[in-house]
PDB file of C-alpha atoms in Angstrom:
ATOM      1  CA  MET Z   1      60.699  45.089  28.521  1.00 51.00           C
ATOM      2  CA  HIS Z   2      58.266  47.326  26.611  1.00 49.00           C
ATOM      3  CA  LEU Z   3      58.607  45.095  23.552  1.00 45.00           C
ATOM      4  CA  TYR Z   4      57.853  42.019  25.686  1.00 44.00           C
ATOM      5  CA  LYS Z   5      54.735  43.602  27.168  1.00 49.00           C
ATOM      6  CA  SER Z   6      53.575  44.705  23.712  1.00 51.00           C
ATOM      7  CA  LEU Z   7      53.977  41.183  22.360  1.00 44.00           C
ATOM      8  CA  GLN Z   8      52.182  39.804  25.399  1.00 53.00           C
ATOM      9  CA  ARG Z   9      49.193  42.134  24.882  1.00 57.00           C
ATOM     10  CA  THR Z  10      49.096  41.269  21.175  1.00 50.00           C
ATOM     11  CA  THR Z  11      49.100  37.561  21.996  1.00 48.00           C
ATOM     12  CA  GLN Z  12      46.319  37.976  24.550  1.00 54.00           C
ATOM     13  CA  VAL Z  13      44.149  39.888  22.041  1.00 46.00           C
ATOM     14  CA  ALA Z  14      44.774  37.248  19.385  1.00 47.00           C
ATOM     15  CA  CYS Z  15      43.843  34.461  21.808  1.00 46.00           C
ATOM     16  CA  LYS Z  16      40.623  36.243  22.737  1.00 48.00           C
ATOM     17  CA  LYS Z  17      39.695  36.567  19.062  1.00 45.00           C
ATOM     18  CA  VAL Z  18      40.432  32.899  18.427  1.00 40.00           C
ATOM     19  CA  ASN Z  19      38.377  31.868  21.463  1.00 46.00           C
ATOM     20  CA  LEU Z  20      35.497  34.084  20.309  1.00 40.00           C
ATOM     21  CA  LEU Z  21      35.654  32.544  16.834  1.00 37.00           C
ATOM     22  CA  ILE Z  22      35.588  29.018  18.278  1.00 38.00           C
ATOM     23  CA  PHE Z  23      32.628  29.968  20.466  1.00 38.00           C
ATOM     24  CA  LEU Z  24      30.678  31.422  17.526  1.00 37.00           C
ATOM     25  CA  LEU Z  25      31.422  28.376  15.392  1.00 39.00           C
ATOM     26  CA  SER Z  26      30.198  26.100  18.165  1.00 41.00           C
ATOM     27  CA  LEU Z  27      26.937  28.039  18.337  1.00 40.00           C
ATOM     28  CA  SER Z  28      26.439  27.738  14.589  1.00 41.00           C
ATOM     29  CA  CYS Z  29      26.618  23.949  14.880  1.00 40.00           C
ATOM     30  CA  TYR Z  30      23.541  23.649  17.131  1.00 40.00           C
ATOM     31  CA  PRO Z  31      20.900  24.323  14.424  1.00 42.00           C
ATOM     32  CA  ALA Z  32      22.570  21.783  12.151  1.00 41.00           C
ATOM     33  CA  LEU Z  33      22.543  19.156  14.893  1.00 46.00           C
ATOM     34  CA  ALA Z  34      18.905  19.952  15.707  1.00 52.00           C
ATOM     35  CA  ASN Z  35      17.955  19.386  12.067  1.00 69.00           C
ATOM     36  CA  GLU Z  36      19.507  15.931  11.750  1.00 89.00           C
ATOM     37  CA  TRP Z  37      17.257  12.958  11.020  1.00 92.00           C
ATOM     38  CA  GLN Z  38      16.058  11.262  14.206  1.00 92.00           C
ATOM     39  CA  LEU Z  39      15.014   7.595  14.174  1.00 94.00           C
ATOM     40  CA  LYS Z  40      11.473   7.356  15.575  1.00 91.00           C
ATOM     41  CA  LYS Z  41      10.426   3.797  14.756  1.00 93.00           C
ATOM     42  CA  SER Z  42      12.192   0.697  13.491  1.00 95.00           C
ATOM     43  CA  GLY Z  43      11.006  -2.838  12.827  1.00 96.00           C
ATOM     44  CA  SER Z  44      10.734  -5.483  10.103  1.00 96.00           C
ATOM     45  CA  GLY Z  45      13.499  -3.719   8.198  1.00 97.00           C
ATOM     46  CA  ILE Z  46      11.538  -0.445   8.073  1.00 98.00           C
ATOM     47  CA  ASN Z  47      13.116   2.679   9.566  1.00 97.00           C
ATOM     48  CA  ILE Z  48      11.059   5.830  10.140  1.00 96.00           C
ATOM     49  CA  TYR Z  49      12.831   9.158  10.738  1.00 95.00           C
ATOM     50  CA  THR Z  50      11.689  12.735  11.334  1.00 91.00           C
ATOM     51  CA  LYS Z  51      13.489  16.060  11.063  1.00 88.00           C
ATOM     52  CA  SER Z  52      12.569  19.572  12.159  1.00 81.00           C
ATOM     53  CA  GLN Z  53      12.541  22.495   9.741  1.00 72.00           C
ATOM     54  CA  GLN Z  54      13.714  26.004  10.502  1.00 70.00           C
ATOM     55  CA  ALA Z  55      11.060  27.611   8.288  1.00 64.00           C
ATOM     56  CA  SER Z  56       8.103  25.500   9.464  1.00 63.00           C
ATOM     57  CA  GLU Z  57       6.723  23.794  12.558  1.00 66.00           C
ATOM     58  CA  VAL Z  58       5.792  20.782  10.424  1.00 69.00           C
ATOM     59  CA  LYS Z  59       8.353  17.972  10.612  1.00 76.00           C
ATOM     60  CA  VAL Z  60       9.658  16.170   7.548  1.00 88.00           C
ATOM     61  CA  LEU Z  61       9.351  12.390   7.415  1.00 93.00           C
ATOM     62  CA  LYS Z  62      11.770   9.895   5.914  1.00 96.00           C
ATOM     63  CA  ALA Z  63      11.373   6.139   5.594  1.00 97.00           C
ATOM     64  CA  GLU Z  64      13.857   3.534   4.382  1.00 98.00           C
ATOM     65  CA  PHE Z  65      13.183  -0.119   3.649  1.00 98.00           C
ATOM     66  CA  GLU Z  66      13.677  -2.966   1.196  1.00 98.00           C
ATOM     67  CA  ALA Z  67      10.923  -4.900  -0.573  1.00 97.00           C
ATOM     68  CA  ASP Z  68      10.499  -7.848  -2.912  1.00 97.00           C
ATOM     69  CA  GLY Z  69       9.515  -6.616  -6.364  1.00 95.00           C
ATOM     70  CA  THR Z  70      10.695  -4.412  -9.234  1.00 96.00           C
ATOM     71  CA  VAL Z  71      10.648  -0.687  -9.864  1.00 96.00           C
ATOM     72  CA  LYS Z  72       8.069  -1.268 -12.604  1.00 95.00           C
ATOM     73  CA  GLN Z  73       5.783  -3.138 -10.202  1.00 96.00           C
ATOM     74  CA  LEU Z  74       6.036  -0.343  -7.647  1.00 97.00           C
ATOM     75  CA  ALA Z  75       5.394   2.326 -10.275  1.00 96.00           C
ATOM     76  CA  ASN Z  76       2.256   0.499 -11.386  1.00 96.00           C
ATOM     77  CA  LEU Z  77       1.080   0.094  -7.803  1.00 96.00           C
ATOM     78  CA  LEU Z  78       1.572   3.782  -6.994  1.00 97.00           C
ATOM     79  CA  ALA Z  79      -0.221   4.807 -10.197  1.00 96.00           C
ATOM     80  CA  ASP Z  80      -3.195   2.566  -9.362  1.00 96.00           C
ATOM     81  CA  VAL Z  81      -4.612   5.253  -7.064  1.00 96.00           C
ATOM     82  CA  ASP Z  82      -8.068   3.670  -6.823  1.00 95.00           C
ATOM     83  CA  LYS Z  83      -6.561   0.863  -4.739  1.00 93.00           C
ATOM     84  CA  GLN Z  84      -4.659   3.014  -2.246  1.00 95.00           C
ATOM     85  CA  LYS Z  85      -7.217   2.235   0.453  1.00 93.00           C
ATOM     86  CA  ASN Z  86      -5.938  -1.357   0.352  1.00 94.00           C
ATOM     87  CA  TRP Z  87      -2.518  -0.388   1.668  1.00 96.00           C
ATOM     88  CA  VAL Z  88      -2.205   3.318   2.596  1.00 96.00           C
ATOM     89  CA  TYR Z  89      -2.879   3.885   6.301  1.00 94.00           C
ATOM     90  CA  SER Z  90      -6.150   5.650   7.255  1.00 93.00           C
ATOM     91  CA  THR Z  91      -7.301   6.025   3.634  1.00 96.00           C
ATOM     92  CA  ASN Z  92     -11.091   5.914   3.290  1.00 95.00           C
ATOM     93  CA  SER Z  93     -11.272   6.356  -0.467  1.00 95.00           C
ATOM     94  CA  THR Z  94      -9.265   7.518  -3.471  1.00 96.00           C
ATOM     95  CA  ARG Z  95     -10.284   8.211  -7.034  1.00 96.00           C
ATOM     96  CA  LEU Z  96      -8.580   9.264 -10.241  1.00 97.00           C
ATOM     97  CA  ILE Z  97      -9.522  12.757 -11.413  1.00 96.00           C
ATOM     98  CA  LYS Z  98      -7.468  13.055 -14.584  1.00 96.00           C
ATOM     99  CA  ARG Z  99      -4.662  11.187 -16.291  1.00 96.00           C
ATOM    100  CA  LEU Z 100      -2.422  13.862 -17.804  1.00 97.00           C
ATOM    101  CA  ASN Z 101      -0.114  11.465 -19.658  1.00 97.00           C
ATOM    102  CA  ASP Z 102       1.475   8.039 -19.270  1.00 95.00           C
ATOM    103  CA  ASN Z 103       3.529   9.226 -16.280  1.00 97.00           C
ATOM    104  CA  GLU Z 104       1.406  11.895 -14.622  1.00 98.00           C
ATOM    105  CA  LEU Z 105      -2.046  12.083 -13.073  1.00 98.00           C
ATOM    106  CA  ILE Z 106      -4.261  13.970 -10.621  1.00 97.00           C
ATOM    107  CA  TYR Z 107      -6.236  12.188  -7.926  1.00 97.00           C
ATOM    108  CA  TYR Z 108      -8.440  12.851  -4.910  1.00 97.00           C
ATOM    109  CA  THR Z 109      -8.172  11.061  -1.574  1.00 96.00           C
ATOM    110  CA  GLU Z 110      -9.944  11.102   1.798  1.00 96.00           C
ATOM    111  CA  LYS Z 111      -8.154  10.320   5.061  1.00 93.00           C
ATOM    112  CA  ALA Z 112      -9.823   9.077   8.239  1.00 92.00           C
ATOM    113  CA  MET Z 113      -8.947  10.862  11.483  1.00 88.00           C
ATOM    114  CA  PRO Z 114      -9.675   9.588  15.013  1.00 84.00           C
ATOM    115  CA  TRP Z 115     -12.778  10.955  16.746  1.00 83.00           C
ATOM    116  CA  PRO Z 116     -13.552  13.775  17.425  1.00 83.00           C
ATOM    117  CA  LEU Z 117     -11.379  15.224  14.656  1.00 85.00           C
ATOM    118  CA  SER Z 118     -12.763  15.915  11.191  1.00 90.00           C
ATOM    119  CA  HIS Z 119     -11.589  13.711   8.342  1.00 92.00           C
ATOM    120  CA  ARG Z 120      -9.153  15.204   5.814  1.00 93.00           C
ATOM    121  CA  ASP Z 121      -9.101  15.267   2.049  1.00 95.00           C
ATOM    122  CA  VAL Z 122      -6.601  16.428  -0.552  1.00 96.00           C
ATOM    123  CA  VAL Z 123      -6.141  16.703  -4.311  1.00 96.00           C
ATOM    124  CA  MET Z 124      -2.718  15.456  -5.418  1.00 97.00           C
ATOM    125  CA  GLN Z 125      -0.752  15.683  -8.645  1.00 98.00           C
ATOM    126  CA  MET Z 126       1.650  12.782  -9.091  1.00 98.00           C
ATOM    127  CA  LYS Z 127       4.452  12.322 -11.620  1.00 98.00           C
ATOM    128  CA  TRP Z 128       6.931   9.454 -11.920  1.00 98.00           C
ATOM    129  CA  MET Z 129       9.869   8.290 -14.031  1.00 97.00           C
ATOM    130  CA  VAL Z 130      11.054   4.708 -14.388  1.00 97.00           C
ATOM    131  CA  ASP Z 131      14.414   3.634 -15.770  1.00 96.00           C
ATOM    132  CA  THR Z 132      14.114  -0.102 -16.293  1.00 90.00           C
ATOM    133  CA  ILE Z 133      17.684  -0.372 -17.623  1.00 93.00           C
ATOM    134  CA  VAL Z 134      19.333   1.144 -14.544  1.00 95.00           C
ATOM    135  CA  GLY Z 135      16.510  -0.086 -12.293  1.00 96.00           C
ATOM    136  CA  THR Z 136      15.390   3.170 -10.693  1.00 98.00           C
ATOM    137  CA  LEU Z 137      12.115   4.933  -9.974  1.00 98.00           C
ATOM    138  CA  THR Z 138      11.531   8.530  -8.939  1.00 98.00           C
ATOM    139  CA  MET Z 139       8.060   9.718  -8.015  1.00 98.00           C
ATOM    140  CA  ASN Z 140       6.951  13.170  -6.878  1.00 98.00           C
ATOM    141  CA  ALA Z 141       3.494  14.141  -5.651  1.00 98.00           C
ATOM    142  CA  HIS Z 142       2.178  17.401  -4.240  1.00 97.00           C
ATOM    143  CA  SER Z 143      -1.142  18.905  -3.266  1.00 96.00           C
ATOM    144  CA  ILE Z 144      -2.794  21.303  -5.717  1.00 96.00           C
ATOM    145  CA  GLU Z 145      -5.719  23.687  -5.756  1.00 89.00           C
ATOM    146  CA  ASN Z 146      -8.693  22.094  -7.431  1.00 84.00           C
ATOM    147  CA  SER Z 147     -12.299  22.952  -8.176  1.00 83.00           C
ATOM    148  CA  ILE Z 148     -13.483  19.929  -6.177  1.00 88.00           C
ATOM    149  CA  PRO Z 149     -14.776  21.383  -2.878  1.00 88.00           C
ATOM    150  CA  PRO Z 150     -14.328  19.338   0.318  1.00 87.00           C
ATOM    151  CA  PRO Z 151     -17.494  17.513   1.435  1.00 89.00           C
ATOM    152  CA  LYS Z 152     -19.327  18.834   4.466  1.00 89.00           C
ATOM    153  CA  GLY Z 153     -17.406  18.159   7.660  1.00 88.00           C
ATOM    154  CA  MET Z 154     -14.163  17.493   5.766  1.00 92.00           C
ATOM    155  CA  VAL Z 155     -10.985  19.573   6.219  1.00 92.00           C
ATOM    156  CA  ARG Z 156      -8.882  20.188   3.112  1.00 93.00           C
ATOM    157  CA  VAL Z 157      -5.151  19.481   3.597  1.00 91.00           C
ATOM    158  CA  PRO Z 158      -3.351  22.700   2.602  1.00 89.00           C
ATOM    159  CA  VAL Z 159       0.117  21.209   2.031  1.00 89.00           C
ATOM    160  CA  SER Z 160       1.243  17.699   1.132  1.00 93.00           C
ATOM    161  CA  LYS Z 161       4.505  16.746  -0.585  1.00 95.00           C
ATOM    162  CA  VAL Z 162       5.835  13.249  -1.225  1.00 97.00           C
ATOM    163  CA  VAL Z 163       8.993  11.937  -2.907  1.00 98.00           C
ATOM    164  CA  TRP Z 164       9.870   8.312  -3.653  1.00 98.00           C
ATOM    165  CA  LYS Z 165      13.440   7.348  -4.600  1.00 98.00           C
ATOM    166  CA  VAL Z 166      13.733   3.684  -5.496  1.00 98.00           C
ATOM    167  CA  SER Z 167      16.705   1.642  -6.678  1.00 98.00           C
ATOM    168  CA  THR Z 168      17.272  -2.001  -7.568  1.00 98.00           C
ATOM    169  CA  ILE Z 169      19.528  -3.918  -5.177  1.00 97.00           C
ATOM    170  CA  LYS Z 170      19.375  -7.175  -7.110  1.00 95.00           C
ATOM    171  CA  PRO Z 171      16.836  -8.774  -9.448  1.00 94.00           C
ATOM    172  CA  GLY Z 172      13.515  -8.894  -7.601  1.00 94.00           C
ATOM    173  CA  THR Z 173      14.606  -6.696  -4.681  1.00 97.00           C
ATOM    174  CA  ILE Z 174      14.314  -2.914  -4.409  1.00 98.00           C
ATOM    175  CA  ARG Z 175      15.377  -0.296  -1.868  1.00 98.00           C
ATOM    176  CA  VAL Z 176      12.966   2.535  -1.115  1.00 98.00           C
ATOM    177  CA  GLU Z 177      13.643   5.994   0.255  1.00 98.00           C
ATOM    178  CA  TYR Z 178      10.441   7.898   1.005  1.00 98.00           C
ATOM    179  CA  PHE Z 179      10.169  11.558   2.023  1.00 96.00           C
ATOM    180  CA  ALA Z 180       6.989  13.358   3.051  1.00 94.00           C
ATOM    181  CA  GLU Z 181       5.932  16.743   4.352  1.00 90.00           C
ATOM    182  CA  ALA Z 182       2.337  17.652   5.189  1.00 85.00           C
ATOM    183  CA  ASP Z 183       0.280  20.254   6.967  1.00 83.00           C
ATOM    184  CA  PRO Z 184      -2.995  18.510   7.880  1.00 83.00           C
ATOM    185  CA  GLY Z 185      -4.780  21.796   8.523  1.00 81.00           C
ATOM    186  CA  GLY Z 186      -6.797  22.748  11.596  1.00 78.00           C
ATOM    187  CA  VAL Z 187      -5.687  21.987  15.134  1.00 77.00           C
ATOM    188  CA  ILE Z 188      -4.194  18.527  15.607  1.00 76.00           C
ATOM    189  CA  PRO Z 189      -3.245  17.172  19.072  1.00 71.00           C
ATOM    190  CA  ALA Z 190       0.357  16.061  19.473  1.00 65.00           C
ATOM    191  CA  TRP Z 191      -0.620  12.411  20.031  1.00 70.00           C
ATOM    192  CA  VAL Z 192      -2.447  12.339  16.687  1.00 72.00           C
ATOM    193  CA  THR Z 193       0.519  13.936  14.938  1.00 72.00           C
ATOM    194  CA  ASN Z 194       2.781  11.252  16.379  1.00 67.00           C
ATOM    195  CA  ILE Z 195       0.501   8.505  15.038  1.00 72.00           C
ATOM    196  CA  PHE Z 196       0.697   9.868  11.515  1.00 75.00           C
ATOM    197  CA  LEU Z 197       4.437  10.469  11.748  1.00 77.00           C
ATOM    198  CA  THR Z 198       5.348   6.978  12.974  1.00 85.00           C
ATOM    199  CA  LYS Z 199       2.566   4.384  13.086  1.00 87.00           C
ATOM    200  CA  GLY Z 200       0.937   5.538   9.827  1.00 91.00           C
ATOM    201  CA  PRO Z 201       3.982   5.202   7.566  1.00 93.00           C
ATOM    202  CA  TYR Z 202       5.104   1.994   9.255  1.00 95.00           C
ATOM    203  CA  GLU Z 203       1.746   0.284   8.693  1.00 96.00           C
ATOM    204  CA  THR Z 204       1.592   1.679   5.156  1.00 96.00           C
ATOM    205  CA  PHE Z 205       4.912   0.156   4.120  1.00 97.00           C
ATOM    206  CA  LEU Z 206       4.143  -3.188   5.751  1.00 97.00           C
ATOM    207  CA  ASN Z 207       0.964  -3.283   3.642  1.00 96.00           C
ATOM    208  CA  LEU Z 208       2.806  -2.111   0.521  1.00 97.00           C
ATOM    209  CA  ARG Z 209       5.211  -5.048   0.748  1.00 96.00           C
ATOM    210  CA  LYS Z 210       2.285  -7.481   0.783  1.00 94.00           C
ATOM    211  CA  GLN Z 211       0.589  -5.766  -2.163  1.00 94.00           C
ATOM    212  CA  LEU Z 212       3.791  -5.516  -4.205  1.00 94.00           C
ATOM    213  CA  VAL Z 213       4.671  -9.210  -4.187  1.00 85.00           C
ATOM    214  CA  ASN Z 214       1.776 -10.199  -6.473  1.00 81.00           C
ATOM    215  CA  TYR Z 215       1.287  -6.897  -8.312  1.00 85.00           C
ATOM    216  CA  ASN Z 216       1.851  -6.774 -12.093  1.00 75.00           C
TER     217      ASN Z 216
END
């Protein structure tokens, strides 16, 4: 009888430990689920996602879409920074500051914000690599400190990071994965943030498709 009771107590303790372990494991899953990509906008073959970060209040953006063109065409279009205002949402002006080499440059851009917010500007360093044999393009851009001061009434964007991952699906068709993270600086209302997290990228990539078709 004593042996039976001892085994029973041992089993109960073991079950409690297993249940506690399962409970702790279930709790550890919640942050992972909270950090999954969430689809925010979809249309015309363009999908826009956002994801929260544990270390920052700024959400990360991801976009996926296909476009007619080649990786070389897209690389040339991205490097032609002076023409960004023709296709990048809310861009007032962009100008080349310095071309570091054939695959790297520094440029300055100004972004329009809805009234009564101040417009934003940022200095970006962009680097890209094209593999025409495999048919891939990788481009990275990030904000940098620069001696160019922001014009009066302009707010300098403190953080901006962009990554393009592009592959060839078939001749004349590419698949784009785009990732972006930015801190626009200052106080931004939630409705403005939502515009630049969903509407902005969507309009940008619709415009990019049109520009890419005839770009050399």
